[in-house]
Every structure is written in C-alpha cells, then in structure tokens.
Short mmCIF file of C-alpha atoms in Angstrom, two decimals:
data_model
loop_
_atom_site.label_atom_id
_atom_site.label_comp_id
_atom_site.label_asym_id
_atom_site.label_seq_id
_atom_site.Cartn_x
_atom_site.Cartn_y
_atom_site.Cartn_z
CA ASP A 1 113.07 92.38 68.25
CA VAL A 2 112.02 93.16 71.31
CA LYS A 3 113.14 95.33 73.45
CA VAL A 4 113.27 96.27 76.93
CA THR A 5 115.78 99.47 77.96
CA GLN A 6 116.31 100.74 81.43
CA SER A 7 117.94 104.29 82.27
CA SER A 8 121.39 103.40 84.00
CA ARG A 9 123.58 100.41 84.58
CA TYR A 10 125.18 100.94 87.12
CA LEU A 11 123.79 103.50 89.36
CA VAL A 12 125.23 104.94 92.77
CA LYS A 13 123.31 107.02 95.06
CA ARG A 14 123.57 108.08 98.74
CA THR A 15 121.29 107.78 102.37
CA GLY A 16 117.95 110.01 101.92
CA GLU A 17 118.49 111.25 97.83
CA LYS A 18 115.23 110.59 95.33
CA VAL A 19 115.88 107.87 93.23
CA PHE A 20 114.29 107.60 89.58
CA LEU A 21 114.60 104.51 87.54
CA GLU A 22 112.88 104.60 84.24
CA CYS A 23 112.29 101.58 81.95
CA VAL A 24 111.24 101.74 78.54
CA GLN A 25 109.74 99.18 76.40
CA ASP A 26 108.71 99.09 72.56
CA MET A 27 106.55 96.72 71.65
CA ASP A 28 103.32 98.39 72.82
CA HIS A 29 102.95 95.99 75.87
CA GLU A 30 99.97 96.54 78.40
CA ASN A 31 101.60 94.88 81.74
CA MET A 32 104.91 96.34 83.06
CA PHE A 33 106.89 95.17 86.14
CA TRP A 34 109.65 96.36 89.02
CA TYR A 35 111.70 93.38 90.45
CA ARG A 36 114.38 93.68 92.47
CA GLN A 37 116.84 90.62 92.76
CA ASP A 38 119.37 90.29 95.81
CA PRO A 39 121.74 86.92 96.15
CA GLY A 40 119.56 83.90 97.92
CA LEU A 41 115.98 85.66 97.66
CA GLY A 42 115.38 85.92 93.79
CA LEU A 43 113.22 87.93 91.76
CA ARG A 44 110.74 89.47 94.47
CA LEU A 45 108.08 91.74 92.54
CA ILE A 46 107.72 95.45 93.96
CA TYR A 47 105.07 97.13 92.11
CA PHE A 48 103.15 96.25 88.54
CA SER A 49 100.65 99.24 85.79
CA TYR A 50 98.34 96.99 83.79
CA ASP A 51 97.64 99.90 82.21
CA VAL A 52 98.62 104.16 81.33
CA LYS A 53 97.96 105.21 85.11
CA MET A 54 97.29 102.30 86.86
CA LYS A 55 99.14 100.61 89.31
CA GLU A 56 99.07 97.59 92.10
CA LYS A 57 101.57 96.72 94.83
CA GLY A 58 103.37 93.46 94.55
CA ASP A 59 105.34 91.56 97.53
CA ILE A 60 107.40 93.84 98.91
CA PRO A 61 106.42 97.86 97.78
CA GLU A 62 107.68 99.84 101.04
CA GLY A 63 109.59 102.79 100.21
CA TYR A 64 109.20 102.47 96.84
CA SER A 65 106.50 104.12 94.37
CA VAL A 66 106.04 104.09 90.54
CA SER A 67 104.81 106.27 87.50
CA ARG A 68 102.85 105.22 84.42
CA GLU A 69 102.35 108.42 82.54
CA LYS A 70 102.64 106.75 78.89
CA LYS A 71 101.93 103.22 78.18
CA GLU A 72 105.83 102.79 76.84
CA ARG A 73 107.51 104.24 79.97
CA PHE A 74 107.10 102.70 84.02
CA SER A 75 109.80 104.77 86.57
CA LEU A 76 110.47 103.00 89.71
CA ILE A 77 110.37 105.74 92.44
CA LEU A 78 112.48 105.54 95.71
CA GLU A 79 111.29 108.79 97.40
CA SER A 80 114.38 108.38 100.49
CA ALA A 81 117.33 105.89 99.46
CA SER A 82 118.54 103.54 102.00
CA THR A 83 121.00 101.75 102.01
CA ASN A 84 119.08 97.96 102.36
CA GLN A 85 117.40 99.11 98.71
CA THR A 86 120.68 98.55 97.79
CA SER A 87 120.36 95.66 95.21
CA MET A 88 120.08 94.66 91.29
CA TYR A 89 116.58 96.11 89.75
CA LEU A 90 114.44 94.36 87.18
CA CYS A 91 111.66 95.71 84.71
CA ALA A 92 109.42 93.64 82.65
CA SER A 93 107.06 93.90 80.00
CA SER A 94 104.69 91.54 79.23
CA PHE A 95 101.82 91.95 76.48
CA GLY A 96 98.84 91.09 78.59
CA PRO A 97 99.09 89.64 82.14
CA TRP A 98 99.60 86.29 81.14
CA GLY A 99 101.81 86.95 78.24
CA GLU A 100 105.60 85.76 78.46
CA GLN A 101 107.31 88.43 80.42
CA TYR A 102 110.19 90.18 78.51
CA PHE A 103 113.50 91.68 81.01
CA GLY A 104 115.51 94.24 80.79
CA PRO A 105 119.45 94.02 80.95
CA GLY A 106 118.86 95.53 84.60
CA THR A 107 119.85 98.68 87.18
CA ARG A 108 122.15 97.71 89.79
CA LEU A 109 122.05 100.28 92.32
CA THR A 110 124.07 101.03 95.46
CA VAL A 111 123.04 103.52 98.28
CA THR A 112 126.04 104.58 100.72
CA GLN B 1 108.72 78.90 104.60
CA LYS B 2 109.14 80.53 100.98
CA GLU B 3 106.66 79.94 98.59
CA VAL B 4 108.57 78.18 96.03
CA GLU B 5 112.08 76.52 97.16
CA GLN B 6 115.24 76.74 94.48
CA ASP B 7 118.50 75.46 95.78
CA PRO B 8 120.83 78.16 95.11
CA GLY B 9 123.72 75.84 93.71
CA PRO B 10 126.79 76.80 92.62
CA LEU B 11 127.13 73.92 90.73
CA SER B 12 129.44 73.39 88.63
CA VAL B 13 129.94 70.24 85.60
CA PRO B 14 132.32 69.07 83.27
CA GLU B 15 131.12 69.55 79.68
CA GLY B 16 128.57 66.87 78.04
CA ALA B 17 127.25 66.48 81.73
CA ILE B 18 123.57 65.80 81.94
CA VAL B 19 121.99 68.79 84.44
CA SER B 20 119.12 68.32 86.80
CA LEU B 21 117.42 71.60 88.12
CA ASN B 22 114.51 71.28 91.05
CA CYS B 23 112.61 73.71 92.46
CA THR B 24 109.93 72.66 95.54
CA TYR B 25 106.38 74.86 95.81
CA SER B 26 104.12 74.74 98.72
CA ASN B 27 101.08 76.57 96.99
CA SER B 28 99.03 74.60 94.55
CA ALA B 29 97.09 77.22 93.15
CA PHE B 30 100.35 77.41 90.76
CA GLN B 31 99.48 76.08 87.57
CA TYR B 32 101.99 77.78 84.98
CA PHE B 33 105.44 77.00 85.12
CA MET B 34 108.42 78.32 83.29
CA TRP B 35 111.79 78.33 83.55
CA TYR B 36 114.44 81.73 82.90
CA ARG B 37 117.79 81.69 82.13
CA GLN B 38 120.21 84.95 82.98
CA TYR B 39 123.59 85.40 82.09
CA SER B 40 125.71 87.49 83.49
CA ARG B 41 125.14 91.05 83.48
CA LYS B 42 121.71 90.70 81.41
CA GLY B 43 118.03 90.44 81.98
CA PRO B 44 116.16 86.25 82.17
CA GLU B 45 114.72 85.12 79.76
CA LEU B 46 112.37 82.73 78.78
CA LEU B 47 113.79 79.01 78.50
CA MET B 48 110.52 76.93 78.89
CA TYR B 49 107.30 77.64 79.82
CA THR B 50 104.54 74.26 80.96
CA TYR B 51 101.41 73.94 82.65
CA SER B 52 99.97 69.93 82.51
CA SER B 53 102.06 67.60 84.82
CA GLY B 54 104.61 65.70 82.56
CA ASN B 55 107.61 65.94 80.39
CA LYS B 56 108.31 69.25 77.57
CA GLU B 57 111.29 68.75 75.25
CA ASP B 58 112.97 71.63 74.05
CA GLY B 59 115.98 70.40 72.20
CA ARG B 60 118.58 69.85 74.72
CA PHE B 61 116.15 71.04 78.08
CA THR B 62 113.30 68.96 78.98
CA ALA B 63 111.08 70.54 81.89
CA GLN B 64 109.15 68.26 83.95
CA VAL B 65 106.32 68.81 86.60
CA ASP B 66 104.78 66.74 88.83
CA LYS B 67 101.90 68.87 90.74
CA SER B 68 101.28 65.40 93.23
CA SER B 69 104.48 66.29 94.48
CA LYS B 70 104.69 69.76 94.20
CA TYR B 71 108.09 69.57 92.33
CA ILE B 72 109.41 71.40 89.23
CA SER B 73 112.51 69.80 87.69
CA LEU B 74 114.72 71.17 84.60
CA PHE B 75 116.68 69.11 82.79
CA ILE B 76 119.61 69.85 80.38
CA ARG B 77 121.06 67.29 77.96
CA ASP B 78 125.08 67.59 76.81
CA SER B 79 125.56 70.47 79.16
CA GLN B 80 127.47 73.18 76.53
CA PRO B 81 129.49 76.20 78.26
CA SER B 82 127.18 78.32 76.81
CA ASP B 83 125.10 76.83 78.96
CA SER B 84 127.10 78.59 82.63
CA ALA B 85 124.25 81.04 83.96
CA THR B 86 121.14 81.14 86.63
CA TYR B 87 118.57 79.41 85.81
CA LEU B 88 115.03 80.59 87.86
CA CYS B 89 112.00 78.87 88.07
CA ALA B 90 109.15 80.52 88.00
CA MET B 91 105.01 80.09 88.41
CA ARG B 92 101.56 81.62 88.64
CA HIS B 93 98.21 81.43 89.69
CA ALA B 94 95.86 80.34 86.75
CA GLY B 95 93.92 83.59 86.86
CA GLY B 96 91.82 85.56 88.94
CA THR B 97 93.49 89.15 90.27
CA SER B 98 96.68 88.02 90.25
CA TYR B 99 97.42 89.87 87.05
CA GLY B 100 99.93 87.20 85.83
CA LYS B 101 101.77 87.76 88.94
CA LEU B 102 105.39 85.74 88.87
CA THR B 103 106.55 84.19 92.22
CA PHE B 104 110.36 83.22 91.70
CA GLY B 105 112.74 80.94 93.36
CA GLN B 106 115.78 82.09 94.43
CA GLY B 107 117.67 80.86 91.31
CA THR B 108 120.56 78.30 90.69
CA ILE B 109 124.20 79.42 89.71
CA LEU B 110 125.09 76.80 87.22
CA THR B 111 129.00 76.57 85.30
CA VAL B 112 129.82 74.31 82.50
CA HIS B 113 133.65 74.05 82.00
CA PRO B 114 135.12 72.58 79.03
#
C-alpha cells in the first residue's frame, strides 16, 4: 500500500527558529513535492525534486529551502520562521513527473 | 487573476442530492485535469483524472471537461454523508519542463447531511 509519512502532525515554533519538516515515502518514487495549503488559496507548490540531490523552485519558494539526500526522504527547511509561514504543509510523491501524486497527512505549523 | 478559480463554498446538501462542483481556468496550456478529495485532517487523494474534453464516469462520480470554455466539473450523484470533504480541482501542462507541476483550485468544502 502506498504510503507518504510526515514527521509531525502539529508543530508550534517561535519566530526566527529554524524549522525542519520531514517527509518519507516508501514507494521508490522519483518525484517529491512540498505544498502549503491556506484557506482561500488552495495548494501552492513550494519546491519539488525529481531526483536525489535535485530540486526545482515552485511558485512560492521564498523563505524555504529543501534537501533530498536519499530517494525516499525530502525535507523542507524554514531557515528563520516567520508568522506568515503559519500554514498546513503537505508532502507528495509520484512515480515520474506525470504519475499520480500521493499525499501525506500534512503538518500544521504554527509560528508565534 | 488566478490561473484556476474554484468557488470555495461551503456547499451543504441533503443526502441523495446531485452535487455539482466547478472550476474555470485561464491557461490554455493545461491539458490534464484532476479532482482530488480531502477529508478533514487528511492529505488529498486522487478521485478522477481526465485528459480530453467530454465526460468520464466512475460509479457515482462524473468528471466533465470543456476545453473550449476552459471549464471543468465534477458531479456526484446520490450524494452520501461520507462524501463530505473538500474537493480540489487540479490541472497541469502536457509536457515540457513543468515536471508534472500541478496547479490547484482553492477547494470547495462540501457537507452532505443525512
């Protein structure tokens, strides 16, 4: 069965902290994605990766970076968290760029 | 103007009703169209996937695409309380360097009450 897991369901951080969100998939998928979901805005793509150590900016990469050292793991990093980064963060993976994207359960991040 | 527009609702219907969910888009390069369903506190899951204009049916669900009008719809027949969720439309280009990047609508919150 397809599985995408995210390290935390809920996270509370302070402004200025460095935040790591981890995502792991067990399907040997090449592509992995990080989205944020906000009311009235839908899902917006932050970064994606099509191979180990490869990454591409999405629509809203400012304030974020990513790391993909292993095929199954894709990390989203907030170098210095700000209150406008309070959001639901969703990770997804797909087999190849055109395959169905499978989503994790999400991490609700609150920055105070 | 957003590339994909979707009425966020919320939409509340009685059990057994026919539900119509819609998205419009402005980018004619979009060729593939999807509907995702997201239950509360879960990630989205793919519900329907279409390419060409016309209808595609899967059980109680019908996806409709009208590329000439840049308009897609999802119909749910005989709606059930278990259909209560947020429905997101998504679309992508046919190829090129977009690497399968999806553009999502805002999502419509649907509640089906018994």
